[in-house]
Short mmCIF file of C-alpha atoms in Angstrom, two decimals:
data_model
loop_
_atom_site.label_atom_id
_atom_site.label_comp_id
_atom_site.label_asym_id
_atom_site.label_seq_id
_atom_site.Cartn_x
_atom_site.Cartn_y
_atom_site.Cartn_z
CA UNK A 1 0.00 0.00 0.00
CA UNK A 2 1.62 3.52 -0.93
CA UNK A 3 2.18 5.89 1.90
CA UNK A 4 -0.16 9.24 1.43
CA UNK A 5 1.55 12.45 0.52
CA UNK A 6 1.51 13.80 4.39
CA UNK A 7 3.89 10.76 5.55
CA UNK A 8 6.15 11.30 3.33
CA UNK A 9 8.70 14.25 3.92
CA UNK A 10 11.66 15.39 1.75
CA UNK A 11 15.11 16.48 3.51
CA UNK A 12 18.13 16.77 0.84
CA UNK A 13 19.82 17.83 4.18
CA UNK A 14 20.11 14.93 6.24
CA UNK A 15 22.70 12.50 4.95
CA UNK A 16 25.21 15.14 4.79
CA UNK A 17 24.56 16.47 8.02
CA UNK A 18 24.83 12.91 9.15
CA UNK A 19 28.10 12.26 7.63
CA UNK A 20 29.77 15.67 8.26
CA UNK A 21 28.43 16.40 11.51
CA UNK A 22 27.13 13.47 13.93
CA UNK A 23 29.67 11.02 11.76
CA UNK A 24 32.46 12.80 12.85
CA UNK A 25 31.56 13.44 16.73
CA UNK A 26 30.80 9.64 17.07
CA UNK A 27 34.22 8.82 15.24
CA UNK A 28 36.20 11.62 17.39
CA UNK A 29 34.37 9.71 20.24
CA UNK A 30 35.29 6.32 19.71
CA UNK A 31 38.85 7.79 19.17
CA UNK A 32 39.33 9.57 22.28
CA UNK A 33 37.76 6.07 23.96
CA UNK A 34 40.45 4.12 22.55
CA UNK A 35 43.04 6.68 23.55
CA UNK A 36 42.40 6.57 27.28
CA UNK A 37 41.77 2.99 27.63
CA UNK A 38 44.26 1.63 25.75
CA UNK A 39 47.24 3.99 25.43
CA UNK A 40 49.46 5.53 27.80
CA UNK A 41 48.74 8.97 26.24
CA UNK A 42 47.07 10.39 29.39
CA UNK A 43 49.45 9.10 32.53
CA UNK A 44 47.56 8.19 35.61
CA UNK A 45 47.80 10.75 38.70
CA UNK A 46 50.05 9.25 41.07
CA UNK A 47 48.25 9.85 44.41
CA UNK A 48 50.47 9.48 48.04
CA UNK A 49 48.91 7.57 50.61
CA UNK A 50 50.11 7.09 54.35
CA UNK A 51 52.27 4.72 55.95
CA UNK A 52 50.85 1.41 57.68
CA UNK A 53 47.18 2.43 55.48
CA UNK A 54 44.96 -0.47 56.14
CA UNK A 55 42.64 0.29 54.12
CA UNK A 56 44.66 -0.08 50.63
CA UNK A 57 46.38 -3.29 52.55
CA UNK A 58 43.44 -6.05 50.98
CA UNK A 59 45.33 -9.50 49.05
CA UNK A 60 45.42 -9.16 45.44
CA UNK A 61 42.90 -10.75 43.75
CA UNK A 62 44.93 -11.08 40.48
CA UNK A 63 44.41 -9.85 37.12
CA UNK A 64 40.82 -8.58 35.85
CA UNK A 65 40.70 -11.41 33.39
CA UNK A 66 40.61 -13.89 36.19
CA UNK A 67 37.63 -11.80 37.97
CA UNK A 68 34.52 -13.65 38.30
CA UNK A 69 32.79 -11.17 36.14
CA UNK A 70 35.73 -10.57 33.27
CA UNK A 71 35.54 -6.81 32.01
CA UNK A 72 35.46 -8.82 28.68
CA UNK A 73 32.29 -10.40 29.32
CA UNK A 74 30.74 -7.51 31.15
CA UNK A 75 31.63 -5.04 28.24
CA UNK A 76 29.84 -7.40 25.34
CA UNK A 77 26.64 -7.94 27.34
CA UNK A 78 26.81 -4.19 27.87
CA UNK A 79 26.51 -4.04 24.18
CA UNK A 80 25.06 -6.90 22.98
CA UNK A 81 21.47 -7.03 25.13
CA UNK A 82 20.83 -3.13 24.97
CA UNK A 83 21.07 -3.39 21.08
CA UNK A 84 19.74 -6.76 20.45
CA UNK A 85 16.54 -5.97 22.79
CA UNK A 86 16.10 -2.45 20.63
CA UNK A 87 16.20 -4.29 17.48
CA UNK A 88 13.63 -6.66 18.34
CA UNK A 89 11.12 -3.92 19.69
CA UNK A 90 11.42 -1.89 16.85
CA UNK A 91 11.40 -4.84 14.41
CA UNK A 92 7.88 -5.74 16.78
CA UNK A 93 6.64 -2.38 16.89
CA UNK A 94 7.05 -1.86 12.87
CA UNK A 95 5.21 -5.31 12.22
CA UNK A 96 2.18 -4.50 14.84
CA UNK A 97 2.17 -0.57 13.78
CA UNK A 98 2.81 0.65 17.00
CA UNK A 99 1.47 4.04 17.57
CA UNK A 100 4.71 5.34 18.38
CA UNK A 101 5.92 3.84 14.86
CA UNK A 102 2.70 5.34 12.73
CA UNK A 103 3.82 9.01 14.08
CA UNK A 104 7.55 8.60 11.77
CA UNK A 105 7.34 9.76 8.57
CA UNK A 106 9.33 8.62 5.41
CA UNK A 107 12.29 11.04 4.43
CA UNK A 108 12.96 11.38 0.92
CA UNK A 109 16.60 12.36 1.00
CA UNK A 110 16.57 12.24 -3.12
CA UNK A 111 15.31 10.59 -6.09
CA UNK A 112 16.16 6.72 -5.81
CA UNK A 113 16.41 6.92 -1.94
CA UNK A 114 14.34 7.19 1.16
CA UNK A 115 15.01 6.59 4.52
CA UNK A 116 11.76 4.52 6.00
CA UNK A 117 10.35 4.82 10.07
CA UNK A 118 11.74 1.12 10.78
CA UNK A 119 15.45 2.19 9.80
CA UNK A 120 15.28 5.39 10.76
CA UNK A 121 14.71 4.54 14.68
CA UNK A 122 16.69 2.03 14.72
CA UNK A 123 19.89 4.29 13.43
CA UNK A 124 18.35 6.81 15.94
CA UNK A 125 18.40 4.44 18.58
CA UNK A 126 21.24 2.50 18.88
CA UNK A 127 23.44 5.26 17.38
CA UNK A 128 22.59 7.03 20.46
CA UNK A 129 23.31 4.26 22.29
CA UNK A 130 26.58 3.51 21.26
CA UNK A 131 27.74 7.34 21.83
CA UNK A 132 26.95 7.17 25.08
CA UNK A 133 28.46 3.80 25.91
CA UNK A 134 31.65 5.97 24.68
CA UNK A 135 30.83 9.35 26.47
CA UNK A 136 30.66 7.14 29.82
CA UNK A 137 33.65 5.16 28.87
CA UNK A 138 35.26 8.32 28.62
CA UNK A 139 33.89 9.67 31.91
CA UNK A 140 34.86 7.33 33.50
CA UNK A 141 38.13 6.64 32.57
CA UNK A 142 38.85 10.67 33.08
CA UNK A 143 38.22 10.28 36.39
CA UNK A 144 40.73 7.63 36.93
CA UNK A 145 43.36 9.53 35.24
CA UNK A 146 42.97 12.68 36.74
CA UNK A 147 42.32 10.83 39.98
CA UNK A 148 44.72 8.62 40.39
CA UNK A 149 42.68 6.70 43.35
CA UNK A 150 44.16 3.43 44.72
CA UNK A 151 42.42 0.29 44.82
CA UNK A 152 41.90 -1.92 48.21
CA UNK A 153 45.10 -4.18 47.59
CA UNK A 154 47.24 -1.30 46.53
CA UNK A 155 49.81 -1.68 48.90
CA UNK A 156 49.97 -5.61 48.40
CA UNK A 157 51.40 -4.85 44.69
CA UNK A 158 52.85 -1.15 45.16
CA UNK A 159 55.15 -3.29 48.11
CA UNK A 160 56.59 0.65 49.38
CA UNK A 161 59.68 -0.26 51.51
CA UNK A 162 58.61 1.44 54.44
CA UNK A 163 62.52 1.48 56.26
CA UNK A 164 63.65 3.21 52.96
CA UNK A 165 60.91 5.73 53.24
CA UNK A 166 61.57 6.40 56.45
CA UNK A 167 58.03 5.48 58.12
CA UNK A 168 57.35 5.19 61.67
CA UNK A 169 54.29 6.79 62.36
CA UNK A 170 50.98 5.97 60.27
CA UNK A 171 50.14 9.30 59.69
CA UNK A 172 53.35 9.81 57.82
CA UNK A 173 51.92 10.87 54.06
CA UNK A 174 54.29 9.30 51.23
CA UNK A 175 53.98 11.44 47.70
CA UNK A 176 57.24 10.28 46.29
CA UNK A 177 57.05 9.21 42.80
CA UNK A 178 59.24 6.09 43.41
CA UNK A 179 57.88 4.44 46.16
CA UNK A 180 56.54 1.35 44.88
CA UNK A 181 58.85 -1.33 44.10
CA UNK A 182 56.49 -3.67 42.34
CA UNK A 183 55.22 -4.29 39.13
CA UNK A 184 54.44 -0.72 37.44
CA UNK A 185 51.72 -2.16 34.81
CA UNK A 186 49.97 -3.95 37.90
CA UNK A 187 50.47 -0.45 40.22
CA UNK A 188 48.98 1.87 37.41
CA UNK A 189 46.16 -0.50 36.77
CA UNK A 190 45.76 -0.33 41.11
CA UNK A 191 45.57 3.21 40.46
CA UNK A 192 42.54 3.16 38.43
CA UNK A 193 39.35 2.52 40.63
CA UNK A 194 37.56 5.92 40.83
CA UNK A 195 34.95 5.73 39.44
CA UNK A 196 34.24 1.95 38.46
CA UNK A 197 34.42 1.64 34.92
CA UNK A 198 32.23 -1.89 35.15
CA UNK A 199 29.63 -0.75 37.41
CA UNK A 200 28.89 3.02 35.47
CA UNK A 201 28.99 0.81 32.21
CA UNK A 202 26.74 -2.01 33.34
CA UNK A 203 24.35 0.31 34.66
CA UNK A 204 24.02 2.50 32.04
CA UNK A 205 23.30 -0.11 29.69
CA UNK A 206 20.68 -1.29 32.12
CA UNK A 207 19.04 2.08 32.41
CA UNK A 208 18.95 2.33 28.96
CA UNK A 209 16.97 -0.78 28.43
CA UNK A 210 14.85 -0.23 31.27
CA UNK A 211 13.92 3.07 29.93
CA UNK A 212 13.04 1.83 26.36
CA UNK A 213 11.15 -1.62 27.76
CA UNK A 214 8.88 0.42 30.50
CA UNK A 215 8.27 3.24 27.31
CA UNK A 216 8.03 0.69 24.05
CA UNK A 217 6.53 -2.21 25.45
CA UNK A 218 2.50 -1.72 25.85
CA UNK A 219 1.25 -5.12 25.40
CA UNK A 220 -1.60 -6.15 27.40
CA UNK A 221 -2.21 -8.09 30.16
CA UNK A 222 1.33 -8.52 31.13
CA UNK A 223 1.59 -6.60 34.02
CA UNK A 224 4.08 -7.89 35.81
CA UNK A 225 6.25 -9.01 33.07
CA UNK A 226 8.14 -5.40 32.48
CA UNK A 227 8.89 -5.12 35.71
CA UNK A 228 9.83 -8.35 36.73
CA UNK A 229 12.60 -8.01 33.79
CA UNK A 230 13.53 -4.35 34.62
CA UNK A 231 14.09 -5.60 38.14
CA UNK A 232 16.16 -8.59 36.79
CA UNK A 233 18.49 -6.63 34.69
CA UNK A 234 18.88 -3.62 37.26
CA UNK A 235 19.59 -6.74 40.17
CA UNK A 236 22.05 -8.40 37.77
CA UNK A 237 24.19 -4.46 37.69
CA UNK A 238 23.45 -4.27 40.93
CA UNK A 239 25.65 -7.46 41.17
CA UNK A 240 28.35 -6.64 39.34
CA UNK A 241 29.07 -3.62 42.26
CA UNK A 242 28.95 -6.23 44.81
CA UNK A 243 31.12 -8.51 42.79
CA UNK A 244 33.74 -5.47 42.58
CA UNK A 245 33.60 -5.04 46.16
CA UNK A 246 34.04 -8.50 46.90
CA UNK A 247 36.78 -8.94 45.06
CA UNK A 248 38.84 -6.33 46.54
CA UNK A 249 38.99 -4.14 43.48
CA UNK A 250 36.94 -1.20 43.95
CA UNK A 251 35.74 0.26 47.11
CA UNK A 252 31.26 0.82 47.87
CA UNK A 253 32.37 4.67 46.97
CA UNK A 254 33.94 3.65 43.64
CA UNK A 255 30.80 1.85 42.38
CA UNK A 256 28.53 4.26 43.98
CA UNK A 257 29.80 6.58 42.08
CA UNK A 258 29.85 4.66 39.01
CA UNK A 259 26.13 3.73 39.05
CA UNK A 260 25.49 7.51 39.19
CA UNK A 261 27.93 8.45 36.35
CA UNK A 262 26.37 5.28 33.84
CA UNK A 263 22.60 6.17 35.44
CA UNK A 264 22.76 9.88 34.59
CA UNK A 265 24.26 9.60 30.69
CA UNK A 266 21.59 7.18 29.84
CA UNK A 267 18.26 9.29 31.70
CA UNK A 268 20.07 12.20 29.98
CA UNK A 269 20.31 10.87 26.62
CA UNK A 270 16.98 9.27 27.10
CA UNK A 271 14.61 12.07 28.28
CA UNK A 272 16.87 15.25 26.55
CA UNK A 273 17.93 13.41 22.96
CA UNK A 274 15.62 10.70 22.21
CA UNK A 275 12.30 11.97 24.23
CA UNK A 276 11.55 9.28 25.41
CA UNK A 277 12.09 7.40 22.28
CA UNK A 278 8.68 9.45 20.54
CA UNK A 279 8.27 11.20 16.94
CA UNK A 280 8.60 14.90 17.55
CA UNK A 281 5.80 15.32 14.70
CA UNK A 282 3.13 14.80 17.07
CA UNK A 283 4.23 17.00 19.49
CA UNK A 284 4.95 20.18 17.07
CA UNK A 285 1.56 19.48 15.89
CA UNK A 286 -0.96 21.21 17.67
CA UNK A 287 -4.46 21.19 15.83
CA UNK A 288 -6.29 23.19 18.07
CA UNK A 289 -3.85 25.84 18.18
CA UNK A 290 -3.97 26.32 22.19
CA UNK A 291 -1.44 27.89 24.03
CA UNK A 292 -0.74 25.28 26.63
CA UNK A 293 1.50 26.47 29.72
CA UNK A 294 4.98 25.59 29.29
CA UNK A 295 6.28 23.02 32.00
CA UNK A 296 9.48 21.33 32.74
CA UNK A 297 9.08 17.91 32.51
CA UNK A 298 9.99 16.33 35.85
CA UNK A 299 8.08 15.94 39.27
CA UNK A 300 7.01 18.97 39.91
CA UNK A 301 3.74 20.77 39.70
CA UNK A 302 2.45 22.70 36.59
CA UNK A 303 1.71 26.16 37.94
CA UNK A 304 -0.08 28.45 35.53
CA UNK A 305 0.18 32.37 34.94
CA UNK A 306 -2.73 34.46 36.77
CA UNK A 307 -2.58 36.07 33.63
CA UNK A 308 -3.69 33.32 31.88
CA UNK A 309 -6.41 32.83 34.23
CA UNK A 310 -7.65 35.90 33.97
CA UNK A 311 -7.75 35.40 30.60
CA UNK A 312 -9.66 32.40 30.60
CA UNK A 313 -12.00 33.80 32.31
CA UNK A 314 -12.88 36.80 30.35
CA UNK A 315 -13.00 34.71 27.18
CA UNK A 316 -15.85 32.44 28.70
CA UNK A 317 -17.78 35.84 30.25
CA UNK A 318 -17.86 36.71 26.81
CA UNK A 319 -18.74 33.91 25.73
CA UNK A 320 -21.70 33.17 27.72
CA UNK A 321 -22.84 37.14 27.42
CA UNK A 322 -22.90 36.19 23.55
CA UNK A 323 -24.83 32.79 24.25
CA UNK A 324 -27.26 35.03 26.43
#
């Protein structure tokens, strides 16, 4: 069946402003992503700590490959479930003509080619996605440069000679540069647990998802199934911090922190770049042309002008004189 004349729109403007503009930001992205995780570029912060510390003083729990959740694994579920759960909703929603899908309208970008609502969301979607998977990648790992804040078994692998440094009392503060003795790969890496990269990237994914299954998914009579799987995946992230903990690699602050970091990008992205995952068409069209106070969207009260009131009320005095 053809598509009538008002669901189709024509925009010469988009592909290039695609490839020269949001192209570009996501490639500069990914770039600056790869630079600060795996490059030595940016040199961690080497923070002092005191002598006799305790609390860096935890046995090493070896290297993050050997962790019961593997950054490896945690990173490809991080990528793999947000994106394979969009694809299937939108893929749903387009087969079912969602009402969310019937408000997209085809862009004719030339002659021979046209960019349908089914693609376009899906670009929209998980390109989104993926830039902020990089944005808090690069958070995150910011922090840990400019940070420089040791892990819980610090001082089992920095092993500071404490006669050489000249440390009798505890509250002694050691800043020198040289005063590890082990394994510098192993130190830096001890270096790096403000903020928890796993626990801001786990839980931003799971936002994410949560966000798009509570919004996208209106099926009926399956009440409790959206939040019985929001609750799963947010109790699985939820895990991850405790498996960090547990492990002596990060400390409660460090994956506090990270849950915030990895919860804000995605509400951000969410409610301020996607809105909510909706077609702005609907919203810039107003039929009835009325002026509608202007509220912030959040959890606060809509308070209108007395102007406006006073308004209102004229315009029915009048009306009812008229009617009279």
């Amino acid at each position: 069946m053809p598509r009538e004349e008002s669901d189709v729109r024509r925009n010469d403007s988009i592909i290039p402003c695609f490839i020269c503009v949001e192209l570009v930001i996501m490639v500069g992205t990914v770039l600056l992503t790869y630079y600060l995780e795996f490059t030595d570029i940016f040199s961690v912060h080497r923070q002092g700590f005191f002598c006799f510390d305790s609390t860096y003083t935890k046995p090493y729990p070896g290297p993050e490959e050997t962790s019961l959740l593997p950054p490896v694994l945690l990173q490809s579920l991080a990528s793999a479930v947000p994106m394979t759960t969009i694809a299937f909703g939108e893929l749903a929603a387009f087969v079912f003509q969602a009402e969310l899908v019937r408000e997209e309208r085809t862009i004719v970008t030339a002659d021979c080619c046209s960019l349908n609502p089914l693609l376009r969301r899906v670009v929209r979607f998980l390109g989104v996605y993926a830039f902020g998977l990089c944005t808090t990648d690069i958070f995150v790992n910011a922090g840990q440069v400019v940070t420089g804040s040791p892990a819980p078994h610090f001082m089992t692998v920095c092993q500071p000679n404490y006669t050489a440094l000249g440390c009798q009392l505890s509250t002694q503060f050691i800043s020198s540069e040289n005063a590890c003795t082990g394994s510098p790969g192993v130190v830096s890496s001890a270096r790096r647990a403000f903020p928890c990269k796993d626990s801001a990237l786990t839980m931003y994914a799971a936002v994410y998802t949560v966000m798009y299954v509570t919004i996208m998914f209106q099926a009926k009579g399956t009440r409790l199934t959206k939040p019985m799987l929001c609750l799963t995946i947010l109790c699985l992230t939820f895990l991850t911090g405790v498996v960090r903990v547990s492990e002596f690699r990060s400390h409660w602050s460090d994956v506090l922190v990270g849950f915030l970091t990895g919860g804000a990008v995605a509400v951000f992205l969410v409610c301020c770049v996607l809105h909510n995952f909706k077609s702005l068409n609907s919203s810039q069209e107003n039929p009835r042309n009325v002026r509608e106070p202007v509220c912030v969207k959040l959890a606060l009260p809509c308070v209108e002008s007395p102007l406006e009131k006073l308004s209102v009320i004229q315009n029915r005095s009048v009306a009812f004189s008229e009617g009279t």
